[in-house]
């Protein structure tokens, strides 16, 4: 089969690799009908995630049709159309029993490796390094889904792939980020970063009853997409984000702040240089620029919700301000399984059409270019969907 393989820093290629096989009784094999490139794939692409190996198959946002099941999978059969959550959960462990699916401590065969980094193992994920289990990803024609009886949601016929594909990650991630804000009517929510997760956080915040959402972002087309959802755009490149957020909220600050940027934030001035230098000499791992501002901006007693990914040690986090203001922090990988039923119902009720976020549709051959385009935020790129069955049609990109 064909698959998108990681070759090294900023190097991916489409290769012919062996088809996946059933290895365990609870496995299923899925023929992928749609898959997407995620912002967190860019952390792999940029070489920020350790334990990647040449030839690893990428991709954790995918859906398709079941073509084979192991003897332990009783609730799926050939022909079923499913979406698959990015985090792999076993369904039986302490964490899965409490619906903390992304914390499953059974799905990662490299638990000892994960423990070394984080003290405890957490759930494995598709296409996301040895550290996250070393499972092949779904940017491929076929994929093996472990614990398939638990890791799927069936999609009825008649709903196009593009409306449900993002149930695998970014829609539930934006939804959980908003849910973590305990939104009550009249609330103002600030969303830092209007990439794909930020866009879903904005729409989810409105669906959960927010009165106002302020979107902080510097890329014009992302601001425009946020504005189309009813958010108030705050162009981060104009500076003075903190002051302007205060002005917009009568001096009090947003009720909750969502950091949908994560560890690769870009900032301005001396603090930005500080982070870049400290990361370069390995005295710091993450650049928490959005997080710092979110903590400073949030109103006393408010909530800071963090769907953006952090990996290690953070400097100059204004924890004193967080303490003084009595802030609540909520964060972590998304418990996707929890939200699939509710969010599919929202899509069926036409409360939201998640395909709004797609800016590019590509064939396999175009994927290496698409990664580069997405990383450089060129050509208005916000979200790329790959159709494994499509033939390449786009011309060579102008350099
Ligand atoms: Zn993702
Ligand atoms: Zn589990």
Short mmCIF file of C-alpha atoms and ligand atoms in Angstrom, two decimals:
data_model
loop_
_atom_site.label_atom_id
_atom_site.label_comp_id
_atom_site.label_asym_id
_atom_site.label_seq_id
_atom_site.Cartn_x
_atom_site.Cartn_y
_atom_site.Cartn_z
CA UNK A 1 0.00 0.00 0.00
CA UNK A 2 0.99 3.66 -0.19
CA UNK A 3 1.66 5.62 3.00
CA UNK A 4 3.10 8.94 4.12
CA UNK A 5 6.43 8.19 5.81
CA UNK A 6 8.55 10.37 8.08
CA UNK A 7 12.13 10.51 6.79
CA UNK A 8 13.68 13.15 9.03
CA UNK A 9 13.37 16.80 9.94
CA UNK A 10 11.09 18.54 7.36
CA UNK A 11 11.22 15.44 5.19
CA UNK A 12 8.23 13.22 4.44
CA UNK A 13 7.64 11.05 1.41
CA UNK A 14 4.98 8.78 -0.02
CA UNK A 15 6.26 5.22 -0.11
CA UNK A 16 5.12 1.71 -0.90
CA UNK A 17 5.04 -0.30 2.33
CA UNK A 18 3.63 -3.69 3.39
CA UNK A 19 -0.13 -3.81 4.10
CA UNK A 20 -1.05 -3.92 7.79
CA UNK A 21 -2.22 -7.26 9.20
CA UNK A 22 -4.35 -8.35 12.13
CA UNK A 23 -1.86 -8.97 14.96
CA UNK A 24 -4.17 -9.21 17.99
CA UNK A 25 -7.72 -10.50 18.48
CA UNK A 26 -9.07 -6.97 19.10
CA UNK A 27 -7.52 -5.47 15.92
CA UNK A 28 -9.37 -4.25 12.86
CA UNK A 29 -8.00 -3.22 9.49
CA UNK A 30 -9.53 -0.08 8.01
CA UNK A 31 -9.37 1.08 4.40
CA UNK A 32 -8.79 4.81 4.80
CA UNK A 33 -11.22 6.98 2.83
CA UNK A 34 -10.12 10.35 4.26
CA UNK A 35 -7.26 11.53 6.42
CA UNK A 36 -5.87 14.91 7.45
CA UNK A 37 -2.64 16.61 8.41
CA UNK A 38 -2.81 17.96 11.96
CA UNK A 39 -0.99 20.87 13.56
CA UNK A 40 0.60 18.36 15.92
CA UNK A 41 2.00 16.47 12.90
CA UNK A 42 4.06 19.61 12.38
CA UNK A 43 5.84 18.92 15.69
CA UNK A 44 6.97 15.62 14.15
CA UNK A 45 7.74 17.28 10.82
CA UNK A 46 9.82 19.92 12.60
CA UNK A 47 11.81 17.22 14.43
CA UNK A 48 10.59 18.26 17.90
CA UNK A 49 9.38 14.82 18.98
CA UNK A 50 12.02 12.28 20.06
CA UNK A 51 11.95 8.55 19.18
CA UNK A 52 10.75 8.96 15.58
CA UNK A 53 12.39 6.56 13.16
CA UNK A 54 12.96 6.79 9.43
CA UNK A 55 10.01 5.20 7.64
CA UNK A 56 7.41 5.71 10.41
CA UNK A 57 3.92 6.15 8.94
CA UNK A 58 2.34 9.45 9.99
CA UNK A 59 -1.25 10.47 10.67
CA UNK A 60 -3.74 10.28 13.52
CA UNK A 61 -6.81 11.85 11.92
CA UNK A 62 -8.42 9.27 9.66
CA UNK A 63 -11.63 7.43 8.91
CA UNK A 64 -12.67 4.68 6.59
CA UNK A 65 -14.27 1.33 6.00
CA UNK A 66 -13.60 -1.81 8.01
CA UNK A 67 -12.12 -4.54 5.79
CA UNK A 68 -11.11 -7.12 8.41
CA UNK A 69 -11.58 -7.76 12.11
CA UNK A 70 -9.92 -10.01 14.67
CA UNK A 71 -11.98 -12.63 16.56
CA UNK A 72 -12.19 -10.33 19.64
CA UNK A 73 -14.05 -7.54 17.84
CA UNK A 74 -17.74 -8.30 18.10
CA UNK A 75 -19.26 -4.90 17.39
CA UNK A 76 -17.64 -4.29 13.98
CA UNK A 77 -17.77 -6.12 10.68
CA UNK A 78 -16.61 -5.67 7.11
CA UNK A 79 -18.20 -2.65 5.47
CA UNK A 80 -18.81 -0.64 8.64
CA UNK A 81 -17.88 3.00 8.18
CA UNK A 82 -16.03 4.41 11.20
CA UNK A 83 -14.07 7.34 12.57
CA UNK A 84 -11.15 6.46 14.84
CA UNK A 85 -10.06 8.64 17.82
CA UNK A 86 -6.39 9.69 17.66
CA UNK A 87 -5.63 8.37 21.15
CA UNK A 88 -5.68 4.61 21.53
CA UNK A 89 -7.61 3.36 24.56
CA UNK A 90 -7.96 -0.20 25.85
CA UNK A 91 -11.38 0.27 27.43
CA UNK A 92 -10.60 -1.77 30.57
CA UNK A 93 -7.92 0.00 32.59
CA UNK A 94 -8.32 2.28 35.64
CA UNK A 95 -8.35 5.36 33.39
CA UNK A 96 -10.56 4.03 30.61
CA UNK A 97 -13.12 2.94 33.23
CA UNK A 98 -13.27 6.60 34.33
CA UNK A 99 -13.61 7.84 30.72
CA UNK A 100 -10.12 9.36 30.88
CA UNK A 101 -9.44 7.75 27.52
CA UNK A 102 -6.34 9.78 26.63
CA UNK A 103 -4.73 8.58 29.87
CA UNK A 104 -5.17 4.86 29.14
CA UNK A 105 -2.16 3.19 30.73
CA UNK A 106 -2.50 -0.03 28.78
CA UNK A 107 -2.28 0.92 25.10
CA UNK A 108 1.34 2.05 25.00
CA UNK A 109 3.72 -0.91 24.64
CA UNK A 110 6.61 1.51 25.28
CA UNK A 111 5.25 2.56 28.67
CA UNK A 112 8.70 2.53 30.26
CA UNK A 113 9.93 5.06 27.70
CA UNK A 114 6.95 7.35 28.35
CA UNK A 115 7.50 7.02 32.10
CA UNK A 116 11.03 8.28 31.69
CA UNK A 117 9.71 11.50 30.17
CA UNK A 118 6.52 12.07 32.14
CA UNK A 119 6.74 9.89 35.25
CA UNK A 120 3.71 7.87 34.12
CA UNK A 121 2.67 6.31 30.85
CA UNK A 122 -0.33 7.78 29.01
CA UNK A 123 -2.32 6.56 26.03
CA UNK A 124 -0.63 5.65 22.78
CA UNK A 125 -1.53 7.55 19.62
CA UNK A 126 -1.49 6.67 15.94
CA UNK A 127 1.58 7.76 13.97
CA UNK A 128 3.25 9.63 16.80
CA UNK A 129 6.69 8.17 17.64
CA UNK A 130 7.91 5.29 19.85
CA UNK A 131 7.17 7.44 22.87
CA UNK A 132 3.47 7.23 21.97
CA UNK A 133 3.52 3.52 21.25
CA UNK A 134 5.08 3.25 17.81
CA UNK A 135 1.75 2.51 16.07
CA UNK A 136 1.60 3.10 12.31
CA UNK A 137 -0.51 6.12 11.40
CA UNK A 138 -3.49 6.64 9.13
CA UNK A 139 -2.02 8.77 6.35
CA UNK A 140 -2.04 5.56 4.37
CA UNK A 141 -4.35 3.43 2.26
CA UNK A 142 -4.90 0.99 5.14
CA UNK A 143 -4.32 1.09 8.88
CA UNK A 144 -4.44 -1.36 11.77
CA UNK A 145 -6.68 -0.18 14.60
CA UNK A 146 -5.85 -1.83 17.95
CA UNK A 147 -8.62 -2.37 20.55
CA UNK A 148 -10.93 -1.66 17.61
CA UNK A 149 -14.06 -2.61 19.58
CA UNK A 150 -13.43 0.49 21.73
CA UNK A 151 -11.59 2.80 19.31
CA UNK A 152 -14.26 3.64 16.79
CA UNK A 153 -17.56 5.40 16.26
CA UNK A 154 -19.87 4.24 13.48
CA UNK A 155 -20.94 6.83 10.93
CA UNK A 156 -24.29 6.43 9.21
CA UNK A 157 -24.39 6.48 5.40
CA UNK A 158 -25.27 9.80 3.83
CA UNK A 159 -22.96 12.06 5.82
CA UNK A 160 -19.90 12.97 3.72
CA UNK A 161 -16.43 12.17 5.13
CA UNK A 162 -15.51 15.85 5.35
CA UNK A 163 -18.27 16.55 7.89
CA UNK A 164 -17.19 13.81 10.31
CA UNK A 165 -13.43 13.34 9.73
CA UNK A 166 -12.53 15.91 12.39
CA UNK A 167 -14.36 13.93 15.09
CA UNK A 168 -11.03 12.07 15.27
CA UNK A 169 -9.26 14.98 16.94
CA UNK A 170 -9.66 18.70 16.32
CA UNK A 171 -13.43 19.04 16.81
CA UNK A 172 -13.50 17.19 20.18
CA UNK A 173 -10.27 18.98 21.12
CA UNK A 174 -11.80 22.40 20.51
CA UNK A 175 -15.00 21.25 22.23
CA UNK A 176 -13.21 19.96 25.34
CA UNK A 177 -11.14 23.16 25.48
CA UNK A 178 -14.40 25.14 25.64
CA UNK A 179 -16.05 22.68 28.03
CA UNK A 180 -13.06 23.10 30.36
CA UNK A 181 -14.00 26.81 30.58
CA UNK A 182 -17.28 26.04 32.45
CA UNK A 183 -19.03 28.58 30.23
CA UNK A 184 -22.09 30.31 31.65
CA UNK A 185 -24.33 32.75 29.75
CA UNK A 186 -22.73 36.15 29.34
CA UNK A 187 -19.15 34.84 29.43
CA UNK A 188 -16.35 36.24 27.33
CA UNK A 189 -13.79 33.68 26.17
CA UNK A 190 -10.40 34.58 24.71
CA UNK A 191 -8.94 32.03 22.30
CA UNK A 192 -5.19 32.32 21.70
CA UNK A 193 -4.35 30.89 18.29
CA UNK A 194 -6.93 30.50 15.52
CA UNK A 195 -5.48 27.44 13.84
CA UNK A 196 -7.77 24.42 13.35
CA UNK A 197 -8.17 23.68 17.09
CA UNK A 198 -8.67 27.36 17.87
CA UNK A 199 -11.37 27.55 15.18
CA UNK A 200 -13.24 24.64 16.74
CA UNK A 201 -12.76 26.11 20.23
CA UNK A 202 -14.34 29.36 19.02
CA UNK A 203 -17.38 27.65 17.54
CA UNK A 204 -17.69 25.28 20.51
CA UNK A 205 -17.58 28.20 22.95
CA UNK A 206 -20.53 29.81 21.15
CA UNK A 207 -22.43 26.49 21.03
CA UNK A 208 -21.85 26.16 24.80
CA UNK A 209 -23.34 29.60 25.46
CA UNK A 210 -20.49 32.12 25.38
CA UNK A 211 -21.67 35.63 24.67
CA UNK A 212 -18.40 36.87 23.24
CA UNK A 213 -15.31 35.15 21.88
CA UNK A 214 -12.13 37.08 21.19
CA UNK A 215 -9.70 35.42 18.76
CA UNK A 216 -6.02 36.34 19.15
CA UNK A 217 -4.02 35.48 16.04
CA UNK A 218 -1.66 37.11 13.56
CA UNK A 219 -2.43 35.21 10.34
CA UNK A 220 -5.06 37.22 8.38
CA UNK A 221 -6.98 34.28 6.88
CA UNK A 222 -7.27 32.63 10.31
CA UNK A 223 -8.59 35.87 11.79
CA UNK A 224 -11.09 36.09 8.92
CA UNK A 225 -12.27 32.52 9.56
CA UNK A 226 -12.67 33.32 13.27
CA UNK A 227 -14.62 36.44 12.44
CA UNK A 228 -16.91 34.43 10.17
CA UNK A 229 -17.88 32.41 13.26
CA UNK A 230 -18.79 35.58 15.15
CA UNK A 231 -15.55 36.02 17.08
CA UNK A 232 -13.96 39.42 17.61
CA UNK A 233 -10.56 39.38 15.88
CA UNK A 234 -7.54 40.68 17.79
CA UNK A 235 -4.54 40.91 15.48
CA UNK A 236 -1.66 39.71 17.60
CA UNK A 237 0.95 41.17 15.25
CA UNK A 238 -0.17 44.69 16.28
CA UNK A 239 1.25 44.02 19.77
CA UNK A 240 -0.09 45.06 23.19
CA UNK A 241 -2.38 42.03 23.37
CA UNK A 242 -2.78 42.32 27.13
CA UNK A 243 -3.78 45.98 27.03
CA UNK A 244 -6.23 45.47 24.20
CA UNK A 245 -7.82 42.44 25.89
CA UNK A 246 -8.35 44.56 28.99
CA UNK A 247 -9.91 47.34 26.95
CA UNK A 248 -12.25 44.87 25.26
CA UNK A 249 -13.42 43.48 28.60
CA UNK A 250 -14.06 46.63 30.61
CA UNK A 251 -10.70 46.31 32.37
CA UNK A 252 -11.51 42.98 34.02
CA UNK A 253 -10.13 40.42 31.54
CA UNK A 254 -11.78 37.45 29.81
CA UNK A 255 -13.69 34.95 31.99
CA UNK A 256 -11.59 32.18 30.52
CA UNK A 257 -8.59 31.96 28.22
CA UNK A 258 -7.92 29.06 25.85
CA UNK A 259 -4.30 28.49 24.82
CA UNK A 260 -4.65 26.78 21.44
CA UNK A 261 -1.07 27.57 20.48
CA UNK A 262 1.16 25.32 22.59
CA UNK A 263 4.88 24.87 22.72
CA UNK A 264 5.95 26.34 19.40
CA UNK A 265 4.58 29.84 19.96
CA UNK A 266 6.22 32.80 18.30
CA UNK A 267 6.46 36.11 20.11
CA UNK A 268 8.14 39.44 19.87
CA UNK A 269 11.05 41.21 21.55
CA UNK A 270 13.38 40.17 24.36
CA UNK A 271 11.20 37.43 25.88
CA UNK A 272 10.94 35.76 22.48
CA UNK A 273 14.74 35.81 22.08
CA UNK A 274 15.06 34.49 25.62
CA UNK A 275 12.90 31.43 24.78
CA UNK A 276 14.58 30.78 21.44
CA UNK A 277 18.07 30.92 22.96
CA UNK A 278 17.16 28.79 25.98
CA UNK A 279 15.48 26.17 23.77
CA UNK A 280 18.48 26.20 21.41
CA UNK A 281 20.90 25.47 24.25
CA UNK A 282 18.48 22.94 25.76
CA UNK A 283 17.84 24.83 29.00
CA UNK A 284 14.15 25.03 28.12
CA UNK A 285 12.04 22.75 25.94
CA UNK A 286 8.93 24.80 25.16
CA UNK A 287 8.18 28.38 24.20
CA UNK A 288 5.15 29.23 26.34
CA UNK A 289 4.44 32.71 24.98
CA UNK A 290 0.69 32.27 24.51
CA UNK A 291 0.38 30.61 27.93
CA UNK A 292 2.11 33.50 29.69
CA UNK A 293 -0.23 36.02 28.07
CA UNK A 294 -3.29 33.87 28.78
CA UNK A 295 -2.39 33.74 32.48
CA UNK A 296 -1.77 37.47 32.62
CA UNK A 297 -4.95 38.31 30.72
CA UNK A 298 -7.41 36.04 32.51
CA UNK A 299 -9.76 37.72 35.00
CA UNK A 300 -9.38 36.92 38.72
CA UNK A 301 -11.10 33.63 39.48
CA UNK A 302 -11.07 32.68 35.81
CA UNK A 303 -10.01 29.53 33.98
CA UNK A 304 -7.04 28.88 31.73
CA UNK A 305 -7.81 25.97 29.40
CA UNK A 306 -4.88 24.47 27.51
CA UNK A 307 -5.53 22.26 24.47
CA UNK A 308 -2.21 23.41 22.95
CA UNK A 309 0.48 20.77 23.39
CA UNK A 310 3.34 21.24 25.87
CA UNK A 311 6.18 18.78 26.18
CA UNK A 312 8.66 19.65 28.90
CA UNK A 313 9.97 22.51 30.99
CA UNK A 314 8.67 26.04 30.77
CA UNK A 315 10.38 29.26 31.86
CA UNK A 316 9.04 32.54 33.15
CA UNK A 317 5.48 31.33 33.63
CA UNK A 318 3.80 34.00 35.81
CA UNK A 319 2.68 31.55 38.43
CA UNK A 320 2.54 34.27 41.08
CA UNK A 321 -0.13 36.09 39.07
CA UNK A 322 -2.02 32.81 38.61
CA UNK A 323 -1.93 32.22 42.35
CA UNK A 324 -2.87 35.78 43.28
CA UNK A 325 -5.85 35.69 40.91
CA UNK A 326 -6.95 32.21 41.99
CA UNK A 327 -6.95 30.83 38.47
CA UNK A 328 -7.99 27.31 37.56
CA UNK A 329 -5.91 25.38 35.02
CA UNK A 330 -7.35 22.62 32.85
CA UNK A 331 -5.33 20.84 30.21
CA UNK A 332 -4.31 17.63 28.57
CA UNK A 333 -4.90 15.43 25.58
CA UNK A 334 -8.51 15.14 24.51
CA UNK A 335 -10.68 12.28 25.74
CA UNK A 336 -12.07 12.00 22.21
CA UNK A 337 -14.20 8.89 22.89
CA UNK A 338 -16.31 10.88 25.39
CA UNK A 339 -17.52 13.36 22.81
CA UNK A 340 -18.17 11.29 19.68
CA UNK A 341 -21.86 10.64 20.27
CA UNK A 342 -22.71 14.22 21.27
CA UNK A 343 -20.72 15.83 18.51
CA UNK A 344 -22.01 13.52 15.78
CA UNK A 345 -25.52 14.50 16.92
CA UNK A 346 -24.53 18.18 16.67
CA UNK A 347 -23.32 17.59 13.10
CA UNK A 348 -26.50 15.68 12.18
CA UNK A 349 -28.59 18.50 13.66
CA UNK A 350 -26.60 20.93 11.49
CA UNK A 351 -25.50 22.99 14.49
CA UNK A 352 -22.05 22.90 12.91
CA UNK A 353 -20.47 21.70 9.66
CA UNK A 354 -16.84 20.92 10.53
CA UNK A 355 -15.77 21.02 6.88
CA UNK A 356 -15.65 24.84 7.16
CA UNK A 357 -12.01 24.53 8.26
CA UNK A 358 -10.74 22.74 5.12
CA UNK A 359 -8.68 24.97 2.84
CA UNK A 360 -6.83 22.32 0.82
CA UNK A 361 -7.65 18.87 -0.56
CA UNK A 362 -4.70 16.88 -1.87
CA UNK A 363 -3.77 13.50 -3.32
CA UNK A 364 -0.99 11.34 -1.84
CA UNK A 365 1.64 12.61 -4.30
CA UNK A 366 1.01 16.16 -3.11
CA UNK A 367 1.42 15.42 0.59
CA UNK A 368 5.14 16.37 0.91
CA UNK A 369 4.37 19.78 -0.60
CA UNK A 370 1.30 20.09 1.59
CA UNK A 371 3.37 19.58 4.77
CA UNK A 372 5.74 22.35 3.70
CA UNK A 373 2.85 24.64 2.78
CA UNK A 374 1.07 23.99 6.10
CA UNK A 375 4.23 24.56 8.13
CA UNK A 376 4.94 27.84 6.37
CA UNK A 377 1.22 28.82 6.54
CA UNK A 378 1.42 29.58 2.81
CA UNK A 379 -1.41 29.81 0.31
CA UNK A 380 -3.94 30.52 3.07
CA UNK A 381 -3.46 26.99 4.37
CA UNK A 382 -5.43 26.18 7.54
CA UNK A 383 -6.37 22.51 7.14
CA UNK A 384 -5.31 19.89 4.60
CA UNK A 385 -7.37 16.79 3.86
CA UNK A 386 -5.85 13.87 1.97
CA UNK A 387 -8.00 11.68 -0.26
CA UNK A 388 -6.09 8.41 -0.69
CA UNK A 389 -8.10 7.55 -3.80
CA UNK A 390 -7.51 10.87 -5.60
CA UNK A 391 -4.97 11.37 -8.37
CA UNK A 392 -2.65 14.35 -8.23
CA UNK A 393 -4.08 17.27 -10.17
CA UNK A 394 -2.29 20.31 -8.82
CA UNK A 395 0.56 21.81 -10.76
CA UNK A 396 4.02 22.20 -9.26
CA UNK A 397 3.93 24.86 -6.58
CA UNK A 398 5.72 28.07 -7.54
CA UNK A 399 8.84 28.43 -5.37
ZN1 LIG B 1 -4.52 16.00 15.35
ZN1 LIG B 2 -7.17 1.83 29.05
#
